[in-house]
PDB file of C-alpha atoms and ligand atoms in Angstrom:
ATOM      1  CA  MET A  19      -0.149  -0.077  -0.011  1.00  0.00           C
ATOM      2  CA  ILE A  20       1.267   3.534  -0.981  1.00  0.00           C
ATOM      3  CA  THR A  21      -0.411   6.565   0.319  1.00  0.00           C
ATOM      4  CA  ARG A  22       0.759  10.183   0.616  1.00  0.00           C
ATOM      5  CA  PHE A  23       0.763  13.559   2.820  1.00  0.00           C
ATOM      6  CA  ALA A  24       0.545  16.117  -0.171  1.00  0.00           C
ATOM      7  CA  PRO A  25       0.072  19.688   1.441  1.00  0.00           C
ATOM      8  CA  ALA A  26       0.253  22.933  -0.329  1.00  0.00           C
ATOM      9  CA  PRO A  27       3.061  25.365   0.262  1.00  0.00           C
ATOM     10  CA  THR A  28       0.653  28.102   0.377  1.00  0.00           C
ATOM     11  CA  GLY A  29       0.986  28.674   4.303  1.00  0.00           C
ATOM     12  CA  LEU A  30       2.138  27.616   7.224  1.00  0.00           C
ATOM     13  CA  LEU A  31       1.077  23.517   9.218  1.00  0.00           C
ATOM     14  CA  HIS A  32      -1.604  23.558  11.387  1.00  0.00           C
ATOM     15  CA  LEU A  33      -3.405  21.331  13.732  1.00  0.00           C
ATOM     16  CA  GLY A  34      -5.333  20.032  10.462  1.00  0.00           C
ATOM     17  CA  HIS A  35      -2.061  18.751   9.172  1.00  0.00           C
ATOM     18  CA  VAL A  36      -1.358  17.446  12.007  1.00  0.00           C
ATOM     19  CA  VAL A  37      -4.708  15.490  11.975  1.00  0.00           C
ATOM     20  CA  ASN A  38      -3.816  13.917   8.234  1.00  0.00           C
ATOM     21  CA  ALA A  39      -0.406  13.463   8.953  1.00  0.00           C
ATOM     22  CA  ILE A  40      -1.755  11.061  12.188  1.00  0.00           C
ATOM     23  CA  CYS A  41      -3.812   9.081  10.053  1.00  0.00           C
ATOM     24  CA  VAL A  42      -1.706   8.978   7.156  1.00  0.00           C
ATOM     25  CA  TRP A  43       1.355   7.705   8.975  1.00  0.00           C
ATOM     26  CA  GLY A  44      -1.086   5.733  11.462  1.00  0.00           C
ATOM     27  CA  LEU A  45      -2.926   3.816   8.430  1.00  0.00           C
ATOM     28  CA  ALA A  46       0.179   3.159   6.528  1.00  0.00           C
ATOM     29  CA  ARG A  47       2.461   1.766   9.569  1.00  0.00           C
ATOM     30  CA  ALA A  48      -0.691  -0.384  10.494  1.00  0.00           C
ATOM     31  CA  MET A  49      -1.398  -1.524   7.243  1.00  0.00           C
ATOM     32  CA  ASP A  50       2.605  -1.901   6.152  1.00  0.00           C
ATOM     33  CA  GLY A  51       2.047   0.173   3.727  1.00  0.00           C
ATOM     34  CA  ARG A  52       4.462   3.444   2.317  1.00  0.00           C
ATOM     35  CA  VAL A  53       4.198   7.218   2.621  1.00  0.00           C
ATOM     36  CA  LEU A  54       4.724   9.262  -0.258  1.00  0.00           C
ATOM     37  CA  LEU A  55       5.750  13.229   0.325  1.00  0.00           C
ATOM     38  CA  ARG A  56       4.625  15.212  -2.379  1.00  0.00           C
ATOM     39  CA  ILE A  57       4.262  19.057  -2.382  1.00  0.00           C
ATOM     40  CA  GLU A  58       0.972  21.021  -4.187  1.00  0.00           C
ATOM     41  CA  ASP A  59       2.594  23.709  -5.289  1.00  0.00           C
ATOM     42  CA  HIS A  60       0.598  23.693  -8.693  1.00  0.00           C
ATOM     43  CA  ASP A  61      -0.984  27.383  -7.484  1.00  0.00           C
ATOM     44  CA  ARG A  62       1.898  29.096  -8.695  1.00  0.00           C
ATOM     45  CA  GLN A  63       0.086  32.550  -7.682  1.00  0.00           C
ATOM     46  CA  ARG A  64      -0.243  31.522  -3.833  1.00  0.00           C
ATOM     47  CA  SER A  65       2.654  28.950  -3.271  1.00  0.00           C
ATOM     48  CA  ARG A  66       6.309  30.197  -1.625  1.00  0.00           C
ATOM     49  CA  PRO A  67       8.919  28.250  -1.433  1.00  0.00           C
ATOM     50  CA  GLU A  68       9.542  29.642   2.262  1.00  0.00           C
ATOM     51  CA  TYR A  69       6.428  27.806   2.966  1.00  0.00           C
ATOM     52  CA  GLU A  70       7.760  24.780   2.095  1.00  0.00           C
ATOM     53  CA  ARG A  71      10.903  25.083   3.942  1.00  0.00           C
ATOM     54  CA  ALA A  72       8.580  25.817   6.726  1.00  0.00           C
ATOM     55  CA  LEU A  73       6.631  22.892   6.331  1.00  0.00           C
ATOM     56  CA  LEU A  74       9.355  20.724   5.532  1.00  0.00           C
ATOM     57  CA  ASP A  75      10.527  21.489   8.820  1.00  0.00           C
ATOM     58  CA  ASP A  76       7.955  21.084  10.485  1.00  0.00           C
ATOM     59  CA  LEU A  77       7.314  17.734   9.646  1.00  0.00           C
ATOM     60  CA  ASP A  78      11.595  16.923  10.604  1.00  0.00           C
ATOM     61  CA  TRP A  79      10.447  18.731  13.767  1.00  0.00           C
ATOM     62  CA  LEU A  80       7.180  16.247  14.211  1.00  0.00           C
ATOM     63  CA  GLY A  81       9.073  12.809  13.771  1.00  0.00           C
ATOM     64  CA  VAL A  82       7.037  11.488  10.267  1.00  0.00           C
ATOM     65  CA  ALA A  83       9.446  10.409   7.812  1.00  0.00           C
ATOM     66  CA  PRO A  84       8.279  10.183   4.252  1.00  0.00           C
ATOM     67  CA  ASP A  85       9.509   6.593   3.024  1.00  0.00           C
ATOM     68  CA  LEU A  86       9.379   7.859  -0.565  1.00  0.00           C
ATOM     69  CA  TYR A  87      10.891  11.303  -1.228  1.00  0.00           C
ATOM     70  CA  PRO A  88      11.868  12.247   2.199  1.00  0.00           C
ATOM     71  CA  THR A  89      12.290  15.954   3.444  1.00  0.00           C
ATOM     72  CA  SER A  90      16.092  15.893   2.145  1.00  0.00           C
ATOM     73  CA  ALA A  91      14.962  15.336  -1.497  1.00  0.00           C
ATOM     74  CA  PHE A  92      12.974  18.825  -1.679  1.00  0.00           C
ATOM     75  CA  ARG A  93      15.489  20.819   0.141  1.00  0.00           C
ATOM     76  CA  ALA A  94      18.469  18.894  -2.592  1.00  0.00           C
ATOM     77  CA  GLY A  95      16.780  21.222  -5.285  1.00  0.00           C
ATOM     78  CA  ARG A  96      14.689  20.043  -8.273  1.00  0.00           C
ATOM     79  CA  CYS A  97      12.475  16.668  -7.084  1.00  0.00           C
ATOM     80  CA  GLU A  98      10.102  14.800  -8.811  1.00  0.00           C
ATOM     81  CA  SER A  99       7.272  14.918  -6.789  1.00  0.00           C
ATOM     82  CA  ARG A 100       7.067  18.516  -6.867  1.00  0.00           C
ATOM     83  CA  GLN A 101       4.213  19.416  -8.519  1.00  0.00           C
ATOM     84  CA  SER A 102       6.030  22.849 -10.160  1.00  0.00           C
ATOM     85  CA  ASP A 103       9.027  20.378 -11.477  1.00  0.00           C
ATOM     86  CA  ARG A 104       6.131  18.336 -13.108  1.00  0.00           C
ATOM     87  CA  LEU A 105       4.743  20.218 -15.211  1.00  0.00           C
ATOM     88  CA  ALA A 106       6.129  18.091 -18.574  1.00  0.00           C
ATOM     89  CA  VAL A 107       4.330  15.181 -16.922  1.00  0.00           C
ATOM     90  CA  TYR A 108       0.676  17.034 -16.737  1.00  0.00           C
ATOM     91  CA  GLU A 109       1.342  18.650 -20.249  1.00  0.00           C
ATOM     92  CA  SER A 110       1.824  14.870 -21.639  1.00  0.00           C
ATOM     93  CA  ASN A 111      -1.078  13.846 -19.913  1.00  0.00           C
ATOM     94  CA  ALA A 112      -3.122  16.317 -20.932  1.00  0.00           C
ATOM     95  CA  ARG A 113      -1.576  16.131 -24.642  1.00  0.00           C
ATOM     96  CA  GLY A 114      -3.197  12.423 -24.178  1.00  0.00           C
ATOM     97  CA  LEU A 115      -6.666  13.502 -23.442  1.00  0.00           C
ATOM     98  CA  ILE A 116      -6.660  16.070 -26.427  1.00  0.00           C
ATOM     99  CA  ALA A 117      -5.433  13.431 -29.120  1.00  0.00           C
ATOM    100  CA  ARG A 118      -8.412  11.569 -27.507  1.00  0.00           C
ATOM    101  CA  GLY A 119     -10.650  14.320 -28.709  1.00  0.00           C
ATOM    102  CA  LEU A 120     -11.827  14.408 -24.675  1.00  0.00           C
ATOM    103  CA  VAL A 121     -10.520  18.279 -24.109  1.00  0.00           C
ATOM    104  CA  TYR A 122     -12.035  21.542 -25.284  1.00  0.00           C
ATOM    105  CA  ALA A 123     -11.856  24.917 -24.772  1.00  0.00           C
ATOM    106  CA  CYS A 124     -13.884  27.145 -22.449  1.00  0.00           C
ATOM    107  CA  GLY A 125     -13.891  30.402 -23.027  1.00  0.00           C
ATOM    108  CA  CYS A 126     -16.353  31.646 -20.230  1.00  0.00           C
ATOM    109  CA  SER A 127     -15.503  33.885 -17.102  1.00  0.00           C
ATOM    110  CA  ARG A 128     -16.537  32.615 -13.672  1.00  0.00           C
ATOM    111  CA  ARG A 129     -19.284  35.280 -13.472  1.00  0.00           C
ATOM    112  CA  GLU A 130     -20.995  33.724 -16.757  1.00  0.00           C
ATOM    113  CA  ILE A 131     -21.037  29.849 -15.556  1.00  0.00           C
ATOM    114  CA  ALA A 132     -22.307  31.566 -12.034  1.00  0.00           C
ATOM    115  CA  GLN A 133     -25.232  33.275 -13.901  1.00  0.00           C
ATOM    116  CA  LEU A 134     -26.015  30.382 -15.367  1.00  0.00           C
ATOM    117  CA  ALA A 135     -26.157  28.186 -12.373  1.00  0.00           C
ATOM    118  CA  ASP A 136     -29.343  27.287 -10.986  1.00  0.00           C
ATOM    119  CA  PRO A 137     -30.325  29.452  -7.839  1.00  0.00           C
ATOM    120  CA  SER A 138     -32.172  27.006  -6.167  1.00  0.00           C
ATOM    121  CA  THR A 139     -29.212  24.822  -5.545  1.00  0.00           C
ATOM    122  CA  ASP A 140     -26.726  24.940  -3.038  1.00  0.00           C
ATOM    123  CA  GLY A 141     -23.098  24.326  -3.053  1.00  0.00           C
ATOM    124  CA  GLU A 142     -21.410  23.302  -6.194  1.00  0.00           C
ATOM    125  CA  HIS A 143     -22.828  24.539  -9.687  1.00  0.00           C
ATOM    126  CA  PRO A 144     -22.328  21.845 -12.586  1.00  0.00           C
ATOM    127  CA  TYR A 145     -20.573  23.765 -15.407  1.00  0.00           C
ATOM    128  CA  PRO A 146     -23.645  23.390 -18.060  1.00  0.00           C
ATOM    129  CA  GLY A 147     -21.369  22.716 -21.194  1.00  0.00           C
ATOM    130  CA  THR A 148     -22.068  25.974 -22.959  1.00  0.00           C
ATOM    131  CA  CYS A 149     -18.366  25.567 -25.045  1.00  0.00           C
ATOM    132  CA  ARG A 150     -18.390  21.702 -25.449  1.00  0.00           C
ATOM    133  CA  ASP A 151     -19.342  22.180 -29.282  1.00  0.00           C
ATOM    134  CA  ARG A 152     -18.106  25.769 -29.558  1.00  0.00           C
ATOM    135  CA  GLY A 153     -14.846  24.609 -31.372  1.00  0.00           C
ATOM    136  CA  LEU A 154     -12.680  27.086 -29.618  1.00  0.00           C
ATOM    137  CA  PRO A 155      -8.775  26.374 -29.962  1.00  0.00           C
ATOM    138  CA  LEU A 156      -6.327  25.351 -27.361  1.00  0.00           C
ATOM    139  CA  ASP A 157      -5.130  28.157 -26.884  1.00  0.00           C
ATOM    140  CA  GLY A 158      -4.741  32.050 -25.324  1.00  0.00           C
ATOM    141  CA  ASP A 159      -7.025  33.321 -22.621  1.00  0.00           C
ATOM    142  CA  VAL A 160      -9.212  29.942 -22.104  1.00  0.00           C
ATOM    143  CA  ALA A 161      -9.751  26.816 -19.740  1.00  0.00           C
ATOM    144  CA  TRP A 162      -9.439  23.208 -20.886  1.00  0.00           C
ATOM    145  CA  ARG A 163     -12.289  21.314 -19.811  1.00  0.00           C
ATOM    146  CA  VAL A 164     -12.288  17.367 -19.894  1.00  0.00           C
ATOM    147  CA  ARG A 165     -15.502  16.157 -21.290  1.00  0.00           C
ATOM    148  CA  ILE A 166     -17.333  14.187 -18.161  1.00  0.00           C
ATOM    149  CA  ASP A 167     -20.100  12.057 -19.390  1.00  0.00           C
ATOM    150  CA  ASP A 168     -23.016  10.697 -17.367  1.00  0.00           C
ATOM    151  CA  GLY A 169     -22.730   7.782 -14.741  1.00  0.00           C
ATOM    152  CA  ARG A 170     -22.217   7.102 -11.616  1.00  0.00           C
ATOM    153  CA  GLU A 171     -18.572   6.360  -9.558  1.00  0.00           C
ATOM    154  CA  SER A 172     -18.714   4.341  -6.199  1.00  0.00           C
ATOM    155  CA  PHE A 173     -16.327   3.697  -3.791  1.00  0.00           C
ATOM    156  CA  ASP A 174     -15.866   2.295   0.103  1.00  0.00           C
ATOM    157  CA  ASP A 175     -14.615   5.058   1.421  1.00  0.00           C
ATOM    158  CA  LEU A 176     -13.007   3.310   4.859  1.00  0.00           C
ATOM    159  CA  TRP A 177     -14.101   5.945   7.155  1.00  0.00           C
ATOM    160  CA  CYS A 178     -17.356   6.768   6.181  1.00  0.00           C
ATOM    161  CA  GLY A 179     -18.882   3.588   4.035  1.00  0.00           C
ATOM    162  CA  PRO A 180     -19.841   2.920   0.556  1.00  0.00           C
ATOM    163  CA  GLN A 181     -20.396   6.222  -1.775  1.00  0.00           C
ATOM    164  CA  THR A 182     -21.448   7.101  -4.663  1.00  0.00           C
ATOM    165  CA  GLN A 183     -21.148  10.597  -6.728  1.00  0.00           C
ATOM    166  CA  GLU A 184     -22.064  11.086  -9.640  1.00  0.00           C
ATOM    167  CA  PRO A 185     -19.773  13.606 -11.010  1.00  0.00           C
ATOM    168  CA  ALA A 186     -21.492  15.069 -14.582  1.00  0.00           C
ATOM    169  CA  GLY A 187     -24.277  16.125 -12.348  1.00  0.00           C
ATOM    170  CA  GLN A 188     -21.928  17.024  -9.738  1.00  0.00           C
ATOM    171  CA  CYS A 189     -19.497  19.741 -11.318  1.00  0.00           C
ATOM    172  CA  GLY A 190     -20.152  18.672 -15.092  1.00  0.00           C
ATOM    173  CA  ASP A 191     -16.606  19.163 -17.692  1.00  0.00           C
ATOM    174  CA  VAL A 192     -13.848  19.540 -15.153  1.00  0.00           C
ATOM    175  CA  VAL A 193     -11.274  22.221 -15.886  1.00  0.00           C
ATOM    176  CA  ILE A 194      -7.787  20.606 -16.060  1.00  0.00           C
ATOM    177  CA  ARG A 195      -6.069  23.843 -16.900  1.00  0.00           C
ATOM    178  CA  ASP A 196      -7.232  27.177 -15.679  1.00  0.00           C
ATOM    179  CA  ARG A 197      -7.428  30.451 -18.439  1.00  0.00           C
ATOM    180  CA  HIS A 198      -3.887  31.233 -16.790  1.00  0.00           C
ATOM    181  CA  GLY A 199      -2.090  28.110 -18.133  1.00  0.00           C
ATOM    182  CA  GLN A 200      -2.303  26.701 -14.615  1.00  0.00           C
ATOM    183  CA  TRP A 201      -3.331  22.737 -14.170  1.00  0.00           C
ATOM    184  CA  THR A 202      -5.498  22.365 -11.406  1.00  0.00           C
ATOM    185  CA  TYR A 203      -5.659  20.218  -8.361  1.00  0.00           C
ATOM    186  CA  GLN A 204      -8.439  17.906  -9.593  1.00  0.00           C
ATOM    187  CA  PHE A 205      -6.161  17.217 -12.675  1.00  0.00           C
ATOM    188  CA  VAL A 206      -2.685  17.267 -10.759  1.00  0.00           C
ATOM    189  CA  ALA A 207      -4.011  14.893  -7.783  1.00  0.00           C
ATOM    190  CA  ALA A 208      -5.591  12.493 -10.472  1.00  0.00           C
ATOM    191  CA  VAL A 209      -2.513  12.158 -12.798  1.00  0.00           C
ATOM    192  CA  ASP A 210      -0.163  12.368  -9.632  1.00  0.00           C
ATOM    193  CA  ASP A 211      -1.939   9.292  -7.501  1.00  0.00           C
ATOM    194  CA  TYR A 212      -2.016   7.359 -10.646  1.00  0.00           C
ATOM    195  CA  LEU A 213       1.513   7.933 -11.987  1.00  0.00           C
ATOM    196  CA  GLN A 214       3.058   7.696  -8.213  1.00  0.00           C
ATOM    197  CA  GLY A 215       1.239   4.406  -7.562  1.00  0.00           C
ATOM    198  CA  VAL A 216      -0.646   6.147  -4.896  1.00  0.00           C
ATOM    199  CA  ASP A 217      -3.554   3.208  -3.948  1.00  0.00           C
ATOM    200  CA  PHE A 218      -4.866   4.429  -0.639  1.00  0.00           C
ATOM    201  CA  VAL A 219      -6.149   8.253  -0.295  1.00  0.00           C
ATOM    202  CA  ILE A 220      -6.526   9.129   3.179  1.00  0.00           C
ATOM    203  CA  ARG A 221      -7.154  13.048   3.412  1.00  0.00           C
ATOM    204  CA  GLY A 222      -9.852  15.278   5.163  1.00  0.00           C
ATOM    205  CA  ARG A 223     -13.602  15.135   4.075  1.00  0.00           C
ATOM    206  CA  ASP A 224     -13.568  18.027   2.502  1.00  0.00           C
ATOM    207  CA  LEU A 225     -12.341  16.560  -0.185  1.00  0.00           C
ATOM    208  CA  GLN A 226     -14.503  13.564   0.019  1.00  0.00           C
ATOM    209  CA  GLY A 227     -16.964  15.645  -2.993  1.00  0.00           C
ATOM    210  CA  SER A 228     -13.962  15.574  -5.126  1.00  0.00           C
ATOM    211  CA  THR A 229     -13.720  11.592  -4.846  1.00  0.00           C
ATOM    212  CA  GLY A 230     -15.832  10.658  -7.571  1.00  0.00           C
ATOM    213  CA  ARG A 231     -14.626  13.228 -10.550  1.00  0.00           C
ATOM    214  CA  GLN A 232     -10.641  12.272  -9.639  1.00  0.00           C
ATOM    215  CA  ILE A 233     -11.794   8.362  -9.906  1.00  0.00           C
ATOM    216  CA  ARG A 234     -13.293   9.181 -13.663  1.00  0.00           C
ATOM    217  CA  LEU A 235     -10.374  11.806 -14.343  1.00  0.00           C
ATOM    218  CA  ALA A 236      -7.837   8.744 -13.472  1.00  0.00           C
ATOM    219  CA  ARG A 237      -9.480   6.164 -15.523  1.00  0.00           C
ATOM    220  CA  LEU A 238      -9.802   8.901 -18.295  1.00  0.00           C
ATOM    221  CA  LEU A 239      -5.972   8.757 -17.920  1.00  0.00           C
ATOM    222  CA  GLY A 240      -5.876   4.809 -17.855  1.00  0.00           C
ATOM    223  CA  ARG A 241      -5.927   4.046 -14.712  1.00  0.00           C
ATOM    224  CA  GLU A 242      -7.784   0.569 -14.228  1.00  0.00           C
ATOM    225  CA  ARG A 243      -8.328   0.201 -10.415  1.00  0.00           C
ATOM    226  CA  PRO A 244      -9.014   3.050  -8.711  1.00  0.00           C
ATOM    227  CA  ALA A 245      -7.091   4.291  -5.431  1.00  0.00           C
ATOM    228  CA  ARG A 246      -8.704   3.372  -2.039  1.00  0.00           C
ATOM    229  CA  PHE A 247     -10.392   6.101  -0.244  1.00  0.00           C
ATOM    230  CA  ALA A 248     -10.773   7.172   3.257  1.00  0.00           C
ATOM    231  CA  HIS A 249     -11.761  10.390   4.778  1.00  0.00           C
ATOM    232  CA  HIS A 250     -10.998  11.387   8.168  1.00  0.00           C
ATOM    233  CA  PRO A 251     -12.751  13.894  10.291  1.00  0.00           C
ATOM    234  CA  LEU A 252     -11.826  18.254  10.060  1.00  0.00           C
ATOM    235  CA  VAL A 253     -10.239  20.301  12.969  1.00  0.00           C
ATOM    236  CA  MET A 254     -13.409  22.481  13.053  1.00  0.00           C
ATOM    237  CA  GLN A 255     -12.727  26.057  14.206  1.00  0.00           C
ATOM    238  CA  SER A 256     -16.565  26.442  14.842  1.00  0.00           C
ATOM    239  CA  ALA A 257     -19.232  24.318  14.246  1.00  0.00           C
ATOM    240  CA  THR A 258     -19.484  25.278  10.745  1.00  0.00           C
ATOM    241  CA  GLN A 259     -16.061  26.754   9.997  1.00  0.00           C
ATOM    242  CA  LYS A 260     -13.190  24.713   9.405  1.00  0.00           C
ATOM    243  CA  LEU A 261      -9.316  25.700   9.848  1.00  0.00           C
ATOM    244  CA  SER A 262      -7.390  27.953   7.790  1.00  0.00           C
ATOM    245  CA  LYS A 263      -3.837  28.442   7.193  1.00  0.00           C
ATOM    246  CA  SER A 264      -4.397  31.791   8.684  1.00  0.00           C
ATOM    247  CA  ASP A 265      -5.283  30.858  12.349  1.00  0.00           C
ATOM    248  CA  GLY A 266      -2.459  31.182  13.976  1.00  0.00           C
ATOM    249  CA  ALA A 267      -3.824  29.866  17.400  1.00  0.00           C
ATOM    250  CA  THR A 268      -3.552  26.671  15.886  1.00  0.00           C
ATOM    251  CA  GLY A 269      -0.519  27.002  13.524  1.00  0.00           C
ATOM    252  CA  ILE A 270       2.464  24.431  14.375  1.00  0.00           C
ATOM    253  CA  ARG A 271       4.987  27.353  14.404  1.00  0.00           C
ATOM    254  CA  ASP A 272       2.985  28.919  17.208  1.00  0.00           C
ATOM    255  CA  LEU A 273       2.578  26.165  19.370  1.00  0.00           C
ATOM    256  CA  ARG A 274       6.208  25.637  19.030  1.00  0.00           C
ATOM    257  CA  ALA A 275       7.232  29.068  20.206  1.00  0.00           C
ATOM    258  CA  ARG A 276       4.922  28.869  23.266  1.00  0.00           C
ATOM    259  CA  GLY A 277       7.295  25.920  24.516  1.00  0.00           C
ATOM    260  CA  TRP A 278       4.118  22.950  23.093  1.00  0.00           C
ATOM    261  CA  THR A 279       6.224  19.478  22.697  1.00  0.00           C
ATOM    262  CA  ARG A 280       5.639  17.509  19.868  1.00  0.00           C
ATOM    263  CA  ASP A 281       3.395  15.204  21.576  1.00  0.00           C
ATOM    264  CA  ALA A 282       1.554  17.494  23.167  1.00  0.00           C
ATOM    265  CA  VAL A 283       0.478  18.644  19.269  1.00  0.00           C
ATOM    266  CA  ILE A 284       0.080  15.374  18.195  1.00  0.00           C
ATOM    267  CA  ALA A 285      -2.046  14.305  21.198  1.00  0.00           C
ATOM    268  CA  GLU A 286      -4.130  17.900  20.501  1.00  0.00           C
ATOM    269  CA  ALA A 287      -4.571  17.247  17.428  1.00  0.00           C
ATOM    270  CA  ALA A 288      -6.000  13.299  17.806  1.00  0.00           C
ATOM    271  CA  ARG A 289      -8.024  14.941  20.476  1.00  0.00           C
ATOM    272  CA  ARG A 290      -9.974  17.621  18.521  1.00  0.00           C
ATOM    273  CA  VAL A 291     -11.108  15.034  15.799  1.00  0.00           C
ATOM    274  CA  GLY A 292     -11.788  12.290  18.524  1.00  0.00           C
ATOM    275  CA  LEU A 293      -9.259   9.809  17.949  1.00  0.00           C
ATOM    276  CA  ILE A 294      -8.464  10.289  21.766  1.00  0.00           C
ATOM    277  CA  ALA A 295     -10.131  10.941  24.943  1.00  0.00           C
ATOM    278  CA  PRO A 296     -10.402  14.125  25.906  1.00  0.00           C
ATOM    279  CA  ALA A 297      -8.232  13.328  28.852  1.00  0.00           C
ATOM    280  CA  ALA A 298      -5.945  10.656  26.844  1.00  0.00           C
ATOM    281  CA  THR A 299      -2.232  11.353  26.149  1.00  0.00           C
ATOM    282  CA  LEU A 300      -0.408  10.256  22.640  1.00  0.00           C
ATOM    283  CA  SER A 301       3.172  10.587  21.317  1.00  0.00           C
ATOM    284  CA  ILE A 302       4.037  10.066  18.413  1.00  0.00           C
ATOM    285  CA  ASP A 303       4.892   6.339  18.354  1.00  0.00           C
ATOM    286  CA  GLY A 304       1.912   5.474  19.593  1.00  0.00           C
ATOM    287  CA  VAL A 305       0.127   6.681  16.945  1.00  0.00           C
ATOM    288  CA  PRO A 306      -0.355   3.326  14.360  1.00  0.00           C
ATOM    289  CA  ALA A 307      -1.929   1.492  17.575  1.00  0.00           C
ATOM    290  CA  LEU A 308      -4.384   3.983  17.242  1.00  0.00           C
ATOM    291  CA  PHE A 309      -5.356   2.329  13.627  1.00  0.00           C
ATOM    292  CA  ARG A 310      -4.440  -1.321  14.812  1.00  0.00           C
ATOM    293  CA  ASP A 311      -5.848  -1.747  18.430  1.00  0.00           C
ATOM    294  CA  GLN A 312      -8.959   0.377  17.894  1.00  0.00           C
ATOM    295  CA  PRO A 313      -9.407   1.890  14.943  1.00  0.00           C
ATOM    296  CA  PRO A 314     -11.017   5.167  14.869  1.00  0.00           C
ATOM    297  CA  ARG A 315     -14.819   4.172  14.028  1.00  0.00           C
ATOM    298  CA  THR A 316     -16.722   3.225  15.187  1.00  0.00           C
ATOM    299  CA  THR A 317     -16.150   4.546  12.343  1.00  0.00           C
ATOM    300  CA  PHE A 318     -14.560   2.306   9.661  1.00  0.00           C
ATOM    301  CA  SER A 319     -17.068   0.382   7.354  1.00  0.00           C
ATOM    302  CA  ASN A 320     -14.281  -2.439   6.268  1.00  0.00           C
ATOM    303  CA  PRO A 321     -11.839  -2.759   8.965  1.00  0.00           C
ATOM    304  CA  THR A 322     -10.120  -5.383   7.185  1.00  0.00           C
ATOM    305  CA  PRO A 323      -6.975  -4.065   6.287  1.00  0.00           C
ATOM    306  CA  VAL A 324      -6.358  -2.806   9.499  1.00  0.00           C
ATOM    307  CA  HIS A 325      -6.996  -5.729  11.567  1.00  0.00           C
ATOM    308  CA  ARG A 326      -4.990  -8.124   9.064  1.00  0.00           C
TER     309      ARG A 326
HETATM  310 ZN1  LIG B 404     -17.601  27.607 -21.302  1.00  0.00          ZN
END
């Protein structure tokens, strides 16, 4: 089993990342799997090298060591698990989709898409396919969209149970390259998980809604067996708002500066999502046992891989 820890260097690590690290390394160790580190800096506007250096330092401090692409591989310079060093990979995979007639140019602005949306539905609005047959050239100020046909994607979320999503109705044709020429998260995540051999994706529940379209994209790219998925609970700022990187109160840097030990940070993160009881303590070495001895479900629908 290969899973991945894939932070974006757009801010400093906070307790939400620590929860993800606990689940990724804990499940990997409990399942004899390996953890791959990937730096998701596909967003060139928001990513910063200083954030990457800070997150590598914080991972070392937390004592979570990637089995594939250790932090030293990123510090050494160019690294094939850093997305900005993989642009040729995205280009060639997009070219493959284009050659099969699956990609078209979309000239709609964000505002035009919003106006087409049905205001009676909350949340995500599916793109209605306005530019599907316009035949716009794939250059200049246009987004690249992949045709998403009707059909369901089902997966057994190891944490949340069986799920079914319908990408065409949920989001419509997926943007893989935005109008500024940047590869999108949905595309690079699908490409990287496939080509890097990631077969178990462990991430926060805020990304659960993206799973169906990523399974579909991966299949279009040639992936025969989809990855498995587990979506863990999120650290919340309040009942309805998730933590943001600007929330200094839970930033690892700030906690360290205030004298928190590594194990105190690990325990606080685990406590915030109910992985341990409010009064319990936890050390980094105790993390795999959380998943080996008492899988946090109650929650796991299919505990088999955990209880080998
Ligand atoms: Zn359009």
